[in-house]
XYZ file of C-alpha atoms in Angstrom:
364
model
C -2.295 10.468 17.082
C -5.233 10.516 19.591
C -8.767 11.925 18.750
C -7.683 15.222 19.605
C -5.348 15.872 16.886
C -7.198 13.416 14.588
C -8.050 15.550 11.150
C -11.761 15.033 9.465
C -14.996 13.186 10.458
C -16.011 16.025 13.204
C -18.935 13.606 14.024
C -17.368 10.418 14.433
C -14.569 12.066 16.551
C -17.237 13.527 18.959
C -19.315 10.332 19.083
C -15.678 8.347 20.187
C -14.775 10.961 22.564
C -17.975 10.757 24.124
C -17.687 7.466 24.209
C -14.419 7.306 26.082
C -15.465 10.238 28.722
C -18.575 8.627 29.671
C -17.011 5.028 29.623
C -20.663 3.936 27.803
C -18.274 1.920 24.993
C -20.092 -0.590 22.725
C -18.734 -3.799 22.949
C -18.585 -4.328 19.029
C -18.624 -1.326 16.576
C -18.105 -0.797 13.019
C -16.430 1.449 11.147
C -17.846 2.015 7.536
C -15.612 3.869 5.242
C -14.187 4.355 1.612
C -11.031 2.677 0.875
C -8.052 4.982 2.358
C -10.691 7.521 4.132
C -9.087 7.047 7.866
C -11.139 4.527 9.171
C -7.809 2.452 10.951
C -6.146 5.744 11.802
C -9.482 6.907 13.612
C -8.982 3.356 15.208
C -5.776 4.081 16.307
C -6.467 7.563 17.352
C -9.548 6.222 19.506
C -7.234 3.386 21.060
C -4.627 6.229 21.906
C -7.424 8.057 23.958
C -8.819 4.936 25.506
C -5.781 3.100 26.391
C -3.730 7.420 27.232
C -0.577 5.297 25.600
C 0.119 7.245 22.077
C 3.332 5.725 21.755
C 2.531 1.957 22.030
C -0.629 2.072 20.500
C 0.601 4.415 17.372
C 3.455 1.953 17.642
C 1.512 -1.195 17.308
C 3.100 -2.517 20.339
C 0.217 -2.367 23.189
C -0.019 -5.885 24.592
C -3.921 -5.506 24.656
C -4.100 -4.522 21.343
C -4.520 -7.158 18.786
C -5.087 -7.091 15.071
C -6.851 -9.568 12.552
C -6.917 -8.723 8.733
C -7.756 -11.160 5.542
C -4.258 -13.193 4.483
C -3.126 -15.776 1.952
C -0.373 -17.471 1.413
C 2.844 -15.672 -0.607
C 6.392 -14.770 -1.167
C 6.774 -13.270 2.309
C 4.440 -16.036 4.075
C 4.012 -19.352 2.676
C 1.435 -21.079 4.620
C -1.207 -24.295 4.534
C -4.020 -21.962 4.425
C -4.896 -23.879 7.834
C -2.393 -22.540 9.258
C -2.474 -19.257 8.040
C -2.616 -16.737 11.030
C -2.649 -12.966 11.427
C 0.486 -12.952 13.589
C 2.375 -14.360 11.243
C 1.744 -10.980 9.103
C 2.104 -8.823 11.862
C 5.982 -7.108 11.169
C 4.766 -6.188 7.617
C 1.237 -4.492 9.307
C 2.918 -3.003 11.850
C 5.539 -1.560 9.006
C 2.561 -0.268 7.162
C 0.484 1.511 9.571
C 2.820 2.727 11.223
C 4.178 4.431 8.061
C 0.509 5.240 6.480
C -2.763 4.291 8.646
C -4.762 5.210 5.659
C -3.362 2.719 3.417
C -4.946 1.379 0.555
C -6.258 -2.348 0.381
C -4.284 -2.507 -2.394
C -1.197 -1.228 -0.687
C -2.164 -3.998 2.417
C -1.985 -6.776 0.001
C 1.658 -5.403 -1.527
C 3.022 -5.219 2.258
C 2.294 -8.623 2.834
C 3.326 -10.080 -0.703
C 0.022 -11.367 -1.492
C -0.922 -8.925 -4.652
C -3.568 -10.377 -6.616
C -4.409 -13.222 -4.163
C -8.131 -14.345 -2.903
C -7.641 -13.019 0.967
C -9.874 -14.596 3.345
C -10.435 -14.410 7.388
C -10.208 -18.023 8.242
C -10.850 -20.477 11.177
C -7.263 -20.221 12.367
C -7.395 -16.737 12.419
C -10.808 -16.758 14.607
C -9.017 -19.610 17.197
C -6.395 -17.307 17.692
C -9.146 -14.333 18.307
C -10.633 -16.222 21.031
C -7.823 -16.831 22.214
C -7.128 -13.385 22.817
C -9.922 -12.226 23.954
C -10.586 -14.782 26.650
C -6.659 -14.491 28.102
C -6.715 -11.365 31.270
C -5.598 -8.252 30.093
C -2.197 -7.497 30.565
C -2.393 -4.178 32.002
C -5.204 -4.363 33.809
C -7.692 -2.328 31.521
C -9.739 -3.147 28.583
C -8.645 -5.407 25.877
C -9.352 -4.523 22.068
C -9.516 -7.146 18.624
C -9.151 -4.640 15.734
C -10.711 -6.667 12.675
C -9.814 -5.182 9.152
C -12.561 -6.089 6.403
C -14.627 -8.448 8.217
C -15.953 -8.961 5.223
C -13.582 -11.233 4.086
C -14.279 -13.786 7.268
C -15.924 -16.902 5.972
C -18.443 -18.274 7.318
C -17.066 -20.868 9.406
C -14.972 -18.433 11.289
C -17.605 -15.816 11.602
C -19.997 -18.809 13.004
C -16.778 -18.955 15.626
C -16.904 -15.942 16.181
C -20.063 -15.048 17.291
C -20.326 -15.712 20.573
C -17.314 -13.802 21.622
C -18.364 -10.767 19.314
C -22.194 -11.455 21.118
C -20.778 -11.225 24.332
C -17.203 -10.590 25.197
C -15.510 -10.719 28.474
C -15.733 -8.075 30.677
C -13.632 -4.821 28.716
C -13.331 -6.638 25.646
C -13.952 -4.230 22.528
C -14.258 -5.244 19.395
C -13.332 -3.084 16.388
C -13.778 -3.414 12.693
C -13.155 -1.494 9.511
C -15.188 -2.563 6.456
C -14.961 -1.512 2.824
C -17.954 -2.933 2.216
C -20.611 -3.574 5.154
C -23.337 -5.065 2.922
C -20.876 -8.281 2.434
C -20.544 -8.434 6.111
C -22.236 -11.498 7.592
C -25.238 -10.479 8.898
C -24.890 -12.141 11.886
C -21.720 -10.333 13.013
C -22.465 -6.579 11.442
C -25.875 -7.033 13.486
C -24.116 -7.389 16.529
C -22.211 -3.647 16.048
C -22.670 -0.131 16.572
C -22.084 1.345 12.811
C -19.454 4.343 12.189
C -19.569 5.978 8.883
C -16.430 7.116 7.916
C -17.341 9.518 5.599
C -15.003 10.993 2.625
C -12.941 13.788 3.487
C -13.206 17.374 2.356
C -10.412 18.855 0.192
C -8.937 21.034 2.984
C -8.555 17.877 5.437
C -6.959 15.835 2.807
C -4.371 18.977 2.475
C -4.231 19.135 6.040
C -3.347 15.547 6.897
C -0.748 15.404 3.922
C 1.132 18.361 5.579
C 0.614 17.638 8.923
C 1.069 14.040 9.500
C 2.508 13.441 6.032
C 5.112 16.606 6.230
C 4.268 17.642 2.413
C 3.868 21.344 1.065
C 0.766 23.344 1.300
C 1.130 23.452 -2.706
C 1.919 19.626 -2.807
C -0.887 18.574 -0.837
C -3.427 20.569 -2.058
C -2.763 19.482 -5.441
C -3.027 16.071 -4.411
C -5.875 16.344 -2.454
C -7.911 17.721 -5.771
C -7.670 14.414 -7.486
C -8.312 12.174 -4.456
C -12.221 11.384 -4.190
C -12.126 11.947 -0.441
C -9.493 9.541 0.737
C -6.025 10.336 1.938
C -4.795 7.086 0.859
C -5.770 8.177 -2.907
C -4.089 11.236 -2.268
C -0.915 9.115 -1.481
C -1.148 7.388 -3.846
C -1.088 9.540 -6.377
C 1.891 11.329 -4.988
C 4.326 7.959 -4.555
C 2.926 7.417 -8.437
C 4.044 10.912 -9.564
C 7.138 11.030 -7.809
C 8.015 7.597 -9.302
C 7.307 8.163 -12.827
C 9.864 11.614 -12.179
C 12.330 9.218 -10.831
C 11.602 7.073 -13.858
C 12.288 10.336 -16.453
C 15.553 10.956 -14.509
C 16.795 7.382 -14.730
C 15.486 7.248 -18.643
C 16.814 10.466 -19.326
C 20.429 10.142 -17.549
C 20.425 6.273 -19.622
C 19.410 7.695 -22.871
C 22.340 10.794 -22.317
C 24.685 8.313 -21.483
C 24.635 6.593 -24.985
C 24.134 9.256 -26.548
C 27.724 10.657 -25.522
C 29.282 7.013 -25.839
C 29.941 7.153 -22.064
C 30.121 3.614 -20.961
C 30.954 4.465 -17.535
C 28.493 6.680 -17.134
C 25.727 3.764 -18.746
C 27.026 0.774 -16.487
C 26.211 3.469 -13.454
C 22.591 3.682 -14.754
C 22.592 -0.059 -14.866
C 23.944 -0.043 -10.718
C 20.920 2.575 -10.436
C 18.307 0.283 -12.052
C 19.674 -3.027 -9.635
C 19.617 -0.616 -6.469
C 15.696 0.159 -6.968
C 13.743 -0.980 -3.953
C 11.972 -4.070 -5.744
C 11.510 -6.208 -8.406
C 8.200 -4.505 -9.195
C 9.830 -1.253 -9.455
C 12.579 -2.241 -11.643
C 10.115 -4.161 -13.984
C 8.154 -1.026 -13.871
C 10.874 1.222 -14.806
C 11.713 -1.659 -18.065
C 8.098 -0.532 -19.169
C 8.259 2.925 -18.740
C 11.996 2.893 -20.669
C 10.123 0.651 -22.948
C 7.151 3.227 -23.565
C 9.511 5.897 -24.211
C 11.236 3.829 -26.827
C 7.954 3.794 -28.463
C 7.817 7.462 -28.472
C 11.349 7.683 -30.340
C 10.301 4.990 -32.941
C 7.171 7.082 -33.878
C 9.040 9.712 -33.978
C 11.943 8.309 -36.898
C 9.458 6.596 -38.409
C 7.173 9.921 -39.191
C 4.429 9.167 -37.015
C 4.753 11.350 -34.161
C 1.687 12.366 -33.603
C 0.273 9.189 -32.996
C 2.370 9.302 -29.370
C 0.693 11.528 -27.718
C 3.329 14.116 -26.743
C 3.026 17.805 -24.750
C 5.465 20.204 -27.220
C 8.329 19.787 -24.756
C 8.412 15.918 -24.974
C 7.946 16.480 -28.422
C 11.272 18.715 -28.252
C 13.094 16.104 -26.028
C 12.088 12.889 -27.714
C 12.679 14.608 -31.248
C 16.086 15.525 -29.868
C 16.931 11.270 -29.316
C 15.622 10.351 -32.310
C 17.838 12.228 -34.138
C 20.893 10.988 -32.634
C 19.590 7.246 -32.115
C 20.134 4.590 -35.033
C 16.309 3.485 -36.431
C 17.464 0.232 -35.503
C 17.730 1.307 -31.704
C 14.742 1.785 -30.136
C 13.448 -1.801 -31.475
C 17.074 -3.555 -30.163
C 16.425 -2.072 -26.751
C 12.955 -2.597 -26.205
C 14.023 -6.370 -27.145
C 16.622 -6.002 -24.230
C 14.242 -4.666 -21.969
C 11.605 -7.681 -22.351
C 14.380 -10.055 -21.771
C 15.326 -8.160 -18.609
C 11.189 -8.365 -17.491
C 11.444 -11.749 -18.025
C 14.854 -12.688 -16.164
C 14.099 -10.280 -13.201
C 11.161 -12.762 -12.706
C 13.631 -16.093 -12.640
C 15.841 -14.015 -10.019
C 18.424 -13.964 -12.119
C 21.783 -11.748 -10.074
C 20.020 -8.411 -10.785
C 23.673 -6.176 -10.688
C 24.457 -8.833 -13.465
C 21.297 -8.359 -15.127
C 21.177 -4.577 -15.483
C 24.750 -4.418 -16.190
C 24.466 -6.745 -19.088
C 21.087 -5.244 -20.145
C 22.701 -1.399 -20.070
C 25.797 -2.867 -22.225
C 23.810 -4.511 -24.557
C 21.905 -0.794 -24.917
C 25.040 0.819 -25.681
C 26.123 -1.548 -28.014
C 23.319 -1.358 -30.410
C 22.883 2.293 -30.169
């Protein structure tokens, strides 16, 4: 992607082009936007033009091209938080953006197996900054730090920091993406040209989910109703829909299973459950069974409509409770908890489902 083909921010776009066709580049600058807006694929897109290298830059692979972003120590890094460094993250970024440059912070964390941690920008991340920046460029042009949420740098690395940020080498650039720019220390946001990213339209949401995103007109522009200006929103939303249909399917295909008596067919359910991409998914998919379980239990017990249901859930989940014992839904849901529970001792999970599927069929 360079700023040609780049969707949204008409301003911003023309500023950076200008920018790159004059050569009059501010050292520092920083880009202000919304979470999941476009502010690191505007990055990219900018770096593209600079740098007239789409592919290593969209890649993540330019040698001048180096990336700093708050980190903590988790289950794909475990760290002294001394020694915690951006390069150590860097297969799981480059995974990422690569895949989605408008990523959610929330989706950042995930990648790097770090959910729910206290991220910071630390003192060994800023060493290895000036490092970089102070090292000749490897070919022969500028040389760019791209800093995501500077406002997560503490104070000792920002104090680092400054000089380099104050004045770089020769064709050094440096450029950030904050969420927040108020939380910024002031003496490193004073020292950059502000970019507001600025929410996107409902059109260019549509027209980034089909063009770089390859989804349906339909699709996209019925994502792009519910996203608050930010094609990350808008993916997000889709990856939740599409999993909670993958989660009906898998419910449904379990619940048909037992239903028949089919044991086969129910230890194949419990192979689909163990093949799911990650723990978080499968534990996900033991709460949504779970909540449907709910629904059936209401449903014997008289009480259906205190769950909620459209008239065709009402039809399906009806449909279940009728052929389920009243003891069921309360057995499984018990076998489902236990499964929660051993997924997070990482317990052999084709054992696990297996044993949690059989244990289904036996008490239906």
């Amino acid at each position: 992607m360079t700023l040609d083909s780049f969707i949204g921010n008409a301003d911003a776009v023309k500023a950076l082009k200008g920018m790159v066709s004059t050569g009059c580049i501010p050292h520092a600058m920083m880009l202000y936007e919304n979470d999941g807006c476009g502010a690191i694929a505007l990055v990219q897109a900018f770096l593209s033009t600079l740098f007239a290298d789409e592919h290593k830059v969209g890649g993540l692979i330019h040698p001048d091209v180096h990336y700093v972003y708050p980190v903590a120590s988790g289950s794909k890094v475990s760290e002294k938080t001394d020694n915690l460094r951006s390069e150590l993250f860097l297969p799981y970024w480059r995974d990422l953006v690569r895949e989605n440059p408008y990523a959610l912070e929330q989706e950042v964390s995930s990648a790097f197996g770090i959910e729910g941690k206290q991220t910071v920008i630390n003192n060994a991340q800023a060493r290895e900054i000036l490092e970089t920046v102070f090292l000749s460029s490897v070919e022969g042009g500028y040389k760019a730090v791209v800093v995501y949420l500077p406002e997560k740098m503490n104070a000792a690395a920002a104090n680092k920091l400054l000089k380099a940020v104050e004045e770089p080498p020769e064709k050094t650039l440096f450029l950030m993406v904050t969420h927040a720019p108020e939380k910024v220390i002031q003496t490193i946001s004073s020292r950059c040209q502000m970019i507001r990213v600025l929410p996107n339209s409902r059109e260019e949401i549509a027209a980034v989910l089909e063009s770089v995103f390859g989804k349906s007109h339909e699709v996209a522009l019925r994502a792009a109703s519910f996203a608050g200006g930010s094609v990350g929103q808008a993916l997000s939303g889709m990856r939740e829909s599409e999993e909670t249909e993958a989660q009906k399917a898998l419910f449904g295909r379990l619940m048909d299973s037992v239903t028949s008596r089919d044991l086969y067919a129910v230890l194949e359910c419990g192979d689909a459950m163990a093949a799911l991409s990650s723990r978080e998914k499968q534990k996900a998919f033991c709460k949504f069974a779970g909540e449907c379980l709910r629904k059936i239990f209401l449903i014997q017990q008289g009480l259906g409509n205190m769950a909620a249901l459209s008239a065709d859930e009402s039809a399906y989940y009806s449909s279940l409770a009728g052929k389920l014992k009243k003891s069921f839904p309360r057995l499984a849901i018990g076998c489902l908890d236990r499964a929660v529970m051993l997924i997070d001792r990482n317990v052999n999970q084709k054992i696990l489902f297996s044993e949690m599927v059989g244990r289904i069929y036996y008490n239906s």
